[in-house]
Amino acid sequence: MSLRDRLEDIKNDTVVAPVTAPQPGFVERKSYRELKTRIHRKLLDRVDLAMMETMSPEQLREELKTMVERLLAEETLAINDAERKSLVRDIQHEVLGLGPLEPLMADPTVSDILVNTYRQVYVERKGKLELTDVHFENEAHLLKIIDKIVSGVGRRVDESSPMVDARLPDGSRVNAIIPPLAVDGALLSIRRFAVIPLRMDDFLQLKSLTPEMAQIVEGLVKAKVNLLISGGTGTGKTTLLNILSGYIPASERVITIEDAAELQLQQPHVVRLEVRPPNIEGKGEVTQRMLVRNSLRMRPDRIIVGEVRGAEVLDMLQAMNTGHEGSMTTVHANTPRDALTRLENMAGMAGLSLPPKTMRQQISSALTAIIHIARMSDGKRKLTSIQEITGMESDIITMQEIFTFEQTGVAPDGTVLGHFRATGIRPKFVDRLRTRGINVPDELFDPTQLYE
């Protein structure tokens, strides 16, 4: 949606909603709302849409500030400097950004924004949910913001298509669902995108894993071992995948396939692919399976699938088994064993009636290691297990755990207590790492060393 369309839409609307509630000491809330509505309408009556289309965002922001201050000077209501700045900021957010969500989007400590109808907005900070004082004026205001987001990436949301996945310009993942599916009103969820991607040093500082575990996973990536990252919703699977992809040599051609583009690979030779939903006629859909198949014709050194959710897992496994070593993907699962079960179940969605043993052989030969990440009850993420797939015994895929996190309790303040340790098993992939010139001391697997 263009700026002209957005401004015309606001101008034709019956309600111009305030963005941010005035702070203590401001004019009374109702007066603030009425003043903002008047200023906003006058601004839309006087704005030169053609001129504003040619401005950069910075120039437009300054022009809006100038015009709002000029209009405020015509008002008889006396307001102080703080109120004036608030009005200018709110109108800038309404025209250029996401309205009341803009202050939350600018807060680097916020990792998730959860809008539960226009009346209530929660955020997640450091793994904990907090209720904010942010709200929308009414349902129409929230729907307008949702439409602004989804139309910007060529998606739509209406009664015939009441659910949508989209992303913001900064890469943040957005999910919206509106009535009639959302009973109490439109819902919006924003999974924030880190402006500065986390690195392994950040994971170590947060004690999400130990230096020994970091050394192992780095070696696995550099040695082109096929990896599966498993974990629940919001555990940081994509973040970990992004960190691990940083160890891929710059000389390799990497193809990423995602439902909503989130990965921030820093290599110079990266090709990014993203699925496309069906159009209004229900045609033109491009699935992850189609993209995985197509990527095989694009001469990839590695294929990275953001998350496998369905039949594309079969093509991903076949790619891993046919020379595309070092490929990686993620899957939703509660444990490493559950991750394998999910892969098997999703492969069944491909419509091939393969015997279970054949499918498990495909999985065990394609994957070498599973890295499981979990979110603890205190909100912190930890790599709770690194397991090696060793092959098959009868009809069962065999695994052995190399590193684990053992929870021992919970502190009075809610902090999870526990320690990392090696299980004492020397993995088979160590020999492969050493043949690739990656030295892995046997001391890394000493089970007597505990790491809090």
JSON list of N, CA and C in Angstrom, two decimals, residues 228 230 308-317 329-333 335-364 366-367 370 389 391-399:
[
{"chain": "A", "resi": 228, "resn": "LEU", "atom": "N", "xyz": [20.02, -31.30, 12.46]},
{"chain": "A", "resi": 228, "resn": "LEU", "atom": "CA", "xyz": [18.62, -30.99, 12.73]},
{"chain": "A", "resi": 228, "resn": "LEU", "atom": "C", "xyz": [18.55, -30.28, 14.07]},
{"chain": "A", "resi": 230, "resn": "SER", "atom": "N", "xyz": [16.04, -29.05, 16.92]},
{"chain": "A", "resi": 230, "resn": "SER", "atom": "CA", "xyz": [14.67, -29.27, 17.39]},
{"chain": "A", "resi": 230, "resn": "SER", "atom": "C", "xyz": [14.40, -28.43, 18.62]},
{"chain": "A", "resi": 308, "resn": "VAL", "atom": "N", "xyz": [10.98, -27.31, 8.67]},
{"chain": "A", "resi": 308, "resn": "VAL", "atom": "CA", "xyz": [10.19, -28.29, 7.91]},
{"chain": "A", "resi": 308, "resn": "VAL", "atom": "C", "xyz": [8.86, -28.49, 8.63]},
{"chain": "A", "resi": 309, "resn": "ARG", "atom": "N", "xyz": [7.78, -28.40, 7.84]},
{"chain": "A", "resi": 309, "resn": "ARG", "atom": "CA", "xyz": [6.45, -28.51, 8.42]},
{"chain": "A", "resi": 309, "resn": "ARG", "atom": "C", "xyz": [5.60, -29.59, 7.74]},
{"chain": "A", "resi": 310, "resn": "GLY", "atom": "N", "xyz": [6.05, -30.08, 6.58]},
{"chain": "A", "resi": 310, "resn": "GLY", "atom": "CA", "xyz": [5.21, -31.00, 5.86]},
{"chain": "A", "resi": 310, "resn": "GLY", "atom": "C", "xyz": [5.98, -31.89, 4.90]},
{"chain": "A", "resi": 311, "resn": "ALA", "atom": "N", "xyz": [5.41, -32.09, 3.72]},
{"chain": "A", "resi": 311, "resn": "ALA", "atom": "CA", "xyz": [5.95, -33.05, 2.76]},
{"chain": "A", "resi": 311, "resn": "ALA", "atom": "C", "xyz": [7.35, -32.68, 2.27]},
{"chain": "A", "resi": 312, "resn": "GLU", "atom": "N", "xyz": [7.76, -31.41, 2.43]},
{"chain": "A", "resi": 312, "resn": "GLU", "atom": "CA", "xyz": [9.09, -31.01, 1.96]},
{"chain": "A", "resi": 312, "resn": "GLU", "atom": "C", "xyz": [10.21, -31.73, 2.70]},
{"chain": "A", "resi": 313, "resn": "VAL", "atom": "N", "xyz": [9.90, -32.34, 3.85]},
{"chain": "A", "resi": 313, "resn": "VAL", "atom": "CA", "xyz": [10.93, -33.05, 4.61]},
{"chain": "A", "resi": 313, "resn": "VAL", "atom": "C", "xyz": [11.50, -34.21, 3.80]},
{"chain": "A", "resi": 314, "resn": "LEU", "atom": "N", "xyz": [10.68, -34.84, 2.96]},
{"chain": "A", "resi": 314, "resn": "LEU", "atom": "CA", "xyz": [11.16, -35.96, 2.16]},
{"chain": "A", "resi": 314, "resn": "LEU", "atom": "C", "xyz": [12.20, -35.49, 1.14]},
{"chain": "A", "resi": 315, "resn": "ASP", "atom": "N", "xyz": [11.91, -34.37, 0.49]},
{"chain": "A", "resi": 315, "resn": "ASP", "atom": "CA", "xyz": [12.87, -33.83, -0.48]},
{"chain": "A", "resi": 315, "resn": "ASP", "atom": "C", "xyz": [14.13, -33.32, 0.21]},
{"chain": "A", "resi": 316, "resn": "MET", "atom": "N", "xyz": [13.96, -32.79, 1.42]},
{"chain": "A", "resi": 316, "resn": "MET", "atom": "CA", "xyz": [15.12, -32.32, 2.18]},
{"chain": "A", "resi": 316, "resn": "MET", "atom": "C", "xyz": [16.03, -33.50, 2.53]},
{"chain": "A", "resi": 317, "resn": "LEU", "atom": "N", "xyz": [15.44, -34.59, 2.99]},
{"chain": "A", "resi": 317, "resn": "LEU", "atom": "CA", "xyz": [16.23, -35.78, 3.35]},
{"chain": "A", "resi": 317, "resn": "LEU", "atom": "C", "xyz": [16.93, -36.36, 2.11]},
{"chain": "A", "resi": 329, "resn": "THR", "atom": "N", "xyz": [18.29, -27.77, 9.07]},
{"chain": "A", "resi": 329, "resn": "THR", "atom": "CA", "xyz": [16.89, -27.37, 9.15]},
{"chain": "A", "resi": 329, "resn": "THR", "atom": "C", "xyz": [16.45, -27.42, 10.61]},
{"chain": "A", "resi": 330, "resn": "THR", "atom": "N", "xyz": [15.24, -26.94, 10.88]},
{"chain": "A", "resi": 330, "resn": "THR", "atom": "CA", "xyz": [14.68, -26.99, 12.24]},
{"chain": "A", "resi": 330, "resn": "THR", "atom": "C", "xyz": [13.33, -27.69, 12.19]},
{"chain": "A", "resi": 331, "resn": "VAL", "atom": "N", "xyz": [12.90, -28.17, 13.36]},
{"chain": "A", "resi": 331, "resn": "VAL", "atom": "CA", "xyz": [11.60, -28.82, 13.47]},
{"chain": "A", "resi": 331, "resn": "VAL", "atom": "C", "xyz": [11.05, -28.60, 14.88]},
{"chain": "A", "resi": 332, "resn": "HIS", "atom": "N", "xyz": [9.74, -28.45, 14.98]},
{"chain": "A", "resi": 332, "resn": "HIS", "atom": "CA", "xyz": [9.10, -28.34, 16.29]},
{"chain": "A", "resi": 332, "resn": "HIS", "atom": "C", "xyz": [9.03, -29.72, 16.93]},
{"chain": "A", "resi": 333, "resn": "ALA", "atom": "N", "xyz": [9.58, -29.84, 18.12]},
{"chain": "A", "resi": 333, "resn": "ALA", "atom": "CA", "xyz": [9.52, -31.11, 18.86]},
{"chain": "A", "resi": 333, "resn": "ALA", "atom": "C", "xyz": [9.90, -30.86, 20.31]},
{"chain": "A", "resi": 335, "resn": "THR", "atom": "N", "xyz": [11.39, -33.28, 22.30]},
{"chain": "A", "resi": 335, "resn": "THR", "atom": "CA", "xyz": [12.63, -34.00, 22.60]},
{"chain": "A", "resi": 335, "resn": "THR", "atom": "C", "xyz": [13.28, -34.40, 21.28]},
{"chain": "A", "resi": 336, "resn": "PRO", "atom": "N", "xyz": [14.58, -34.75, 21.30]},
{"chain": "A", "resi": 336, "resn": "PRO", "atom": "CA", "xyz": [15.22, -35.24, 20.07]},
{"chain": "A", "resi": 336, "resn": "PRO", "atom": "C", "xyz": [14.53, -36.46, 19.49]},
{"chain": "A", "resi": 337, "resn": "ARG", "atom": "N", "xyz": [14.07, -37.37, 20.33]},
{"chain": "A", "resi": 337, "resn": "ARG", "atom": "CA", "xyz": [13.38, -38.55, 19.83]},
{"chain": "A", "resi": 337, "resn": "ARG", "atom": "C", "xyz": [12.06, -38.17, 19.16]},
{"chain": "A", "resi": 338, "resn": "ASP", "atom": "N", "xyz": [11.35, -37.22, 19.77]},
{"chain": "A", "resi": 338, "resn": "ASP", "atom": "CA", "xyz": [10.11, -36.74, 19.16]},
{"chain": "A", "resi": 338, "resn": "ASP", "atom": "C", "xyz": [10.38, -36.09, 17.81]},
{"chain": "A", "resi": 339, "resn": "ALA", "atom": "N", "xyz": [11.54, -35.45, 17.67]},
{"chain": "A", "resi": 339, "resn": "ALA", "atom": "CA", "xyz": [11.89, -34.81, 16.40]},
{"chain": "A", "resi": 339, "resn": "ALA", "atom": "C", "xyz": [11.95, -35.83, 15.28]},
{"chain": "A", "resi": 340, "resn": "LEU", "atom": "N", "xyz": [12.53, -36.99, 15.55]},
{"chain": "A", "resi": 340, "resn": "LEU", "atom": "CA", "xyz": [12.60, -38.04, 14.54]},
{"chain": "A", "resi": 340, "resn": "LEU", "atom": "C", "xyz": [11.20, -38.57, 14.19]},
{"chain": "A", "resi": 341, "resn": "THR", "atom": "N", "xyz": [10.37, -38.71, 15.20]},
{"chain": "A", "resi": 341, "resn": "THR", "atom": "CA", "xyz": [9.00, -39.16, 14.96]},
{"chain": "A", "resi": 341, "resn": "THR", "atom": "C", "xyz": [8.24, -38.17, 14.09]},
{"chain": "A", "resi": 342, "resn": "ARG", "atom": "N", "xyz": [8.46, -36.89, 14.36]},
{"chain": "A", "resi": 342, "resn": "ARG", "atom": "CA", "xyz": [7.79, -35.86, 13.56]},
{"chain": "A", "resi": 342, "resn": "ARG", "atom": "C", "xyz": [8.26, -35.89, 12.12]},
{"chain": "A", "resi": 343, "resn": "LEU", "atom": "N", "xyz": [9.56, -36.07, 11.91]},
{"chain": "A", "resi": 343, "resn": "LEU", "atom": "CA", "xyz": [10.07, -36.17, 10.54]},
{"chain": "A", "resi": 343, "resn": "LEU", "atom": "C", "xyz": [9.39, -37.33, 9.80]},
{"chain": "A", "resi": 344, "resn": "GLU", "atom": "N", "xyz": [9.27, -38.45, 10.48]},
{"chain": "A", "resi": 344, "resn": "GLU", "atom": "CA", "xyz": [8.65, -39.62, 9.87]},
{"chain": "A", "resi": 344, "resn": "GLU", "atom": "C", "xyz": [7.19, -39.36, 9.53]},
{"chain": "A", "resi": 345, "resn": "ASN", "atom": "N", "xyz": [6.48, -38.70, 10.46]},
{"chain": "A", "resi": 345, "resn": "ASN", "atom": "CA", "xyz": [5.07, -38.40, 10.21]},
{"chain": "A", "resi": 345, "resn": "ASN", "atom": "C", "xyz": [4.90, -37.41, 9.06]},
{"chain": "A", "resi": 346, "resn": "MET", "atom": "N", "xyz": [5.76, -36.40, 9.02]},
{"chain": "A", "resi": 346, "resn": "MET", "atom": "CA", "xyz": [5.66, -35.41, 7.95]},
{"chain": "A", "resi": 346, "resn": "MET", "atom": "C", "xyz": [6.01, -36.01, 6.59]},
{"chain": "A", "resi": 347, "resn": "ALA", "atom": "N", "xyz": [6.95, -36.96, 6.58]},
{"chain": "A", "resi": 347, "resn": "ALA", "atom": "CA", "xyz": [7.29, -37.61, 5.31]},
{"chain": "A", "resi": 347, "resn": "ALA", "atom": "C", "xyz": [6.08, -38.35, 4.76]},
{"chain": "A", "resi": 348, "resn": "GLY", "atom": "N", "xyz": [5.22, -38.82, 5.66]},
{"chain": "A", "resi": 348, "resn": "GLY", "atom": "CA", "xyz": [4.00, -39.49, 5.21]},
{"chain": "A", "resi": 348, "resn": "GLY", "atom": "C", "xyz": [3.05, -38.57, 4.48]},
{"chain": "A", "resi": 349, "resn": "MET", "atom": "N", "xyz": [3.20, -37.23, 4.70]},
{"chain": "A", "resi": 349, "resn": "MET", "atom": "CA", "xyz": [2.34, -36.27, 4.02]},
{"chain": "A", "resi": 349, "resn": "MET", "atom": "C", "xyz": [2.67, -36.17, 2.53]},
{"chain": "A", "resi": 350, "resn": "ALA", "atom": "N", "xyz": [3.82, -36.71, 2.13]},
{"chain": "A", "resi": 350, "resn": "ALA", "atom": "CA", "xyz": [4.21, -36.63, 0.72]},
{"chain": "A", "resi": 350, "resn": "ALA", "atom": "C", "xyz": [3.38, -37.57, -0.14]},
{"chain": "A", "resi": 351, "resn": "GLY", "atom": "N", "xyz": [2.61, -38.45, 0.48]},
{"chain": "A", "resi": 351, "resn": "GLY", "atom": "CA", "xyz": [1.73, -39.34, -0.27]},
{"chain": "A", "resi": 351, "resn": "GLY", "atom": "C", "xyz": [2.38, -40.62, -0.73]},
{"chain": "A", "resi": 352, "resn": "LEU", "atom": "N", "xyz": [3.62, -40.86, -0.31]},
{"chain": "A", "resi": 352, "resn": "LEU", "atom": "CA", "xyz": [4.29, -42.10, -0.68]},
{"chain": "A", "resi": 352, "resn": "LEU", "atom": "C", "xyz": [4.07, -43.14, 0.42]},
{"chain": "A", "resi": 353, "resn": "SER", "atom": "N", "xyz": [3.68, -44.32, 0.03]},
{"chain": "A", "resi": 353, "resn": "SER", "atom": "CA", "xyz": [3.41, -45.38, 1.02]},
{"chain": "A", "resi": 353, "resn": "SER", "atom": "C", "xyz": [4.68, -46.19, 1.26]},
{"chain": "A", "resi": 354, "resn": "LEU", "atom": "N", "xyz": [5.66, -45.52, 1.89]},
{"chain": "A", "resi": 354, "resn": "LEU", "atom": "CA", "xyz": [6.92, -46.20, 2.20]},
{"chain": "A", "resi": 354, "resn": "LEU", "atom": "C", "xyz": [6.77, -46.97, 3.51]},
{"chain": "A", "resi": 355, "resn": "PRO", "atom": "N", "xyz": [7.36, -48.14, 3.62]},
{"chain": "A", "resi": 355, "resn": "PRO", "atom": "CA", "xyz": [7.36, -48.86, 4.90]},
{"chain": "A", "resi": 355, "resn": "PRO", "atom": "C", "xyz": [8.07, -48.04, 5.97]},
{"chain": "A", "resi": 356, "resn": "PRO", "atom": "N", "xyz": [7.63, -48.12, 7.21]},
{"chain": "A", "resi": 356, "resn": "PRO", "atom": "CA", "xyz": [8.27, -47.33, 8.28]},
{"chain": "A", "resi": 356, "resn": "PRO", "atom": "C", "xyz": [9.78, -47.55, 8.36]},
{"chain": "A", "resi": 357, "resn": "LYS", "atom": "N", "xyz": [10.23, -48.79, 8.18]},
{"chain": "A", "resi": 357, "resn": "LYS", "atom": "CA", "xyz": [11.66, -49.06, 8.28]},
{"chain": "A", "resi": 357, "resn": "LYS", "atom": "C", "xyz": [12.43, -48.34, 7.18]},
{"chain": "A", "resi": 358, "resn": "THR", "atom": "N", "xyz": [11.87, -48.32, 5.98]},
{"chain": "A", "resi": 358, "resn": "THR", "atom": "CA", "xyz": [12.53, -47.62, 4.87]},
{"chain": "A", "resi": 358, "resn": "THR", "atom": "C", "xyz": [12.64, -46.13, 5.15]},
{"chain": "A", "resi": 359, "resn": "MET", "atom": "N", "xyz": [11.57, -45.55, 5.69]},
{"chain": "A", "resi": 359, "resn": "MET", "atom": "CA", "xyz": [11.59, -44.12, 6.01]},
{"chain": "A", "resi": 359, "resn": "MET", "atom": "C", "xyz": [12.61, -43.83, 7.10]},
{"chain": "A", "resi": 360, "resn": "ARG", "atom": "N", "xyz": [12.70, -44.66, 8.09]},
{"chain": "A", "resi": 360, "resn": "ARG", "atom": "CA", "xyz": [13.66, -44.45, 9.18]},
{"chain": "A", "resi": 360, "resn": "ARG", "atom": "C", "xyz": [15.09, -44.62, 8.70]},
{"chain": "A", "resi": 361, "resn": "GLN", "atom": "N", "xyz": [15.30, -45.52, 7.76]},
{"chain": "A", "resi": 361, "resn": "GLN", "atom": "CA", "xyz": [16.64, -45.66, 7.19]},
{"chain": "A", "resi": 361, "resn": "GLN", "atom": "C", "xyz": [17.03, -44.40, 6.44]},
{"chain": "A", "resi": 362, "resn": "GLN", "atom": "N", "xyz": [16.06, -43.80, 5.76]},
{"chain": "A", "resi": 362, "resn": "GLN", "atom": "CA", "xyz": [16.31, -42.54, 5.05]},
{"chain": "A", "resi": 362, "resn": "GLN", "atom": "C", "xyz": [16.71, -41.45, 6.03]},
{"chain": "A", "resi": 363, "resn": "ILE", "atom": "N", "xyz": [16.01, -41.38, 7.15]},
{"chain": "A", "resi": 363, "resn": "ILE", "atom": "CA", "xyz": [16.29, -40.36, 8.15]},
{"chain": "A", "resi": 363, "resn": "ILE", "atom": "C", "xyz": [17.65, -40.60, 8.79]},
{"chain": "A", "resi": 364, "resn": "SER", "atom": "N", "xyz": [17.93, -41.84, 9.19]},
{"chain": "A", "resi": 364, "resn": "SER", "atom": "CA", "xyz": [19.18, -42.14, 9.90]},
{"chain": "A", "resi": 364, "resn": "SER", "atom": "C", "xyz": [20.41, -41.95, 9.01]},
{"chain": "A", "resi": 366, "resn": "ALA", "atom": "N", "xyz": [20.51, -39.74, 6.48]},
{"chain": "A", "resi": 366, "resn": "ALA", "atom": "CA", "xyz": [20.61, -38.32, 6.09]},
{"chain": "A", "resi": 366, "resn": "ALA", "atom": "C", "xyz": [21.16, -37.46, 7.22]},
{"chain": "A", "resi": 367, "resn": "LEU", "atom": "N", "xyz": [20.74, -37.70, 8.45]},
{"chain": "A", "resi": 367, "resn": "LEU", "atom": "CA", "xyz": [21.11, -36.85, 9.58]},
{"chain": "A", "resi": 367, "resn": "LEU", "atom": "C", "xyz": [22.21, -37.49, 10.41]},
{"chain": "A", "resi": 370, "resn": "ILE", "atom": "N", "xyz": [21.52, -34.19, 16.20]},
{"chain": "A", "resi": 370, "resn": "ILE", "atom": "CA", "xyz": [20.35, -33.40, 16.56]},
{"chain": "A", "resi": 370, "resn": "ILE", "atom": "C", "xyz": [20.73, -32.49, 17.73]},
{"chain": "A", "resi": 389, "resn": "ILE", "atom": "N", "xyz": [23.11, -39.45, 15.82]},
{"chain": "A", "resi": 389, "resn": "ILE", "atom": "CA", "xyz": [22.37, -40.58, 15.25]},
{"chain": "A", "resi": 389, "resn": "ILE", "atom": "C", "xyz": [23.39, -41.60, 14.76]},
{"chain": "A", "resi": 391, "resn": "GLY", "atom": "N", "xyz": [22.66, -44.89, 13.63]},
{"chain": "A", "resi": 391, "resn": "GLY", "atom": "CA", "xyz": [22.23, -45.87, 12.65]},
{"chain": "A", "resi": 391, "resn": "GLY", "atom": "C", "xyz": [20.91, -46.50, 13.02]},
{"chain": "A", "resi": 392, "resn": "MET", "atom": "N", "xyz": [20.76, -47.79, 12.69]},
{"chain": "A", "resi": 392, "resn": "MET", "atom": "CA", "xyz": [19.52, -48.51, 12.94]},
{"chain": "A", "resi": 392, "resn": "MET", "atom": "C", "xyz": [19.80, -49.80, 13.69]},
{"chain": "A", "resi": 393, "resn": "GLU", "atom": "N", "xyz": [18.90, -50.14, 14.59]},
{"chain": "A", "resi": 393, "resn": "GLU", "atom": "CA", "xyz": [18.87, -51.45, 15.22]},
{"chain": "A", "resi": 393, "resn": "GLU", "atom": "C", "xyz": [17.47, -52.00, 15.05]},
{"chain": "A", "resi": 394, "resn": "SER", "atom": "N", "xyz": [17.36, -53.04, 14.22]},
{"chain": "A", "resi": 394, "resn": "SER", "atom": "CA", "xyz": [16.06, -53.56, 13.85]},
{"chain": "A", "resi": 394, "resn": "SER", "atom": "C", "xyz": [15.27, -52.44, 13.17]},
{"chain": "A", "resi": 395, "resn": "ASP", "atom": "N", "xyz": [14.12, -52.04, 13.72]},
{"chain": "A", "resi": 395, "resn": "ASP", "atom": "CA", "xyz": [13.31, -50.99, 13.11]},
{"chain": "A", "resi": 395, "resn": "ASP", "atom": "C", "xyz": [13.45, -49.65, 13.82]},
{"chain": "A", "resi": 396, "resn": "ILE", "atom": "N", "xyz": [14.42, -49.51, 14.72]},
{"chain": "A", "resi": 396, "resn": "ILE", "atom": "CA", "xyz": [14.54, -48.33, 15.55]},
{"chain": "A", "resi": 396, "resn": "ILE", "atom": "C", "xyz": [15.80, -47.54, 15.18]},
{"chain": "A", "resi": 397, "resn": "ILE", "atom": "N", "xyz": [15.64, -46.22, 15.06]},
{"chain": "A", "resi": 397, "resn": "ILE", "atom": "CA", "xyz": [16.80, -45.34, 14.86]},
{"chain": "A", "resi": 397, "resn": "ILE", "atom": "C", "xyz": [17.52, -45.21, 16.20]},
{"chain": "A", "resi": 398, "resn": "THR", "atom": "N", "xyz": [18.80, -45.49, 16.20]},
{"chain": "A", "resi": 398, "resn": "THR", "atom": "CA", "xyz": [19.57, -45.42, 17.45]},
{"chain": "A", "resi": 398, "resn": "THR", "atom": "C", "xyz": [20.29, -44.09, 17.56]},
{"chain": "A", "resi": 399, "resn": "MET", "atom": "N", "xyz": [20.31, -43.56, 18.79]},
{"chain": "A", "resi": 399, "resn": "MET", "atom": "CA", "xyz": [20.98, -42.29, 19.08]},
{"chain": "A", "resi": 399, "resn": "MET", "atom": "C", "xyz": [21.78, -42.43, 20.36]}
]
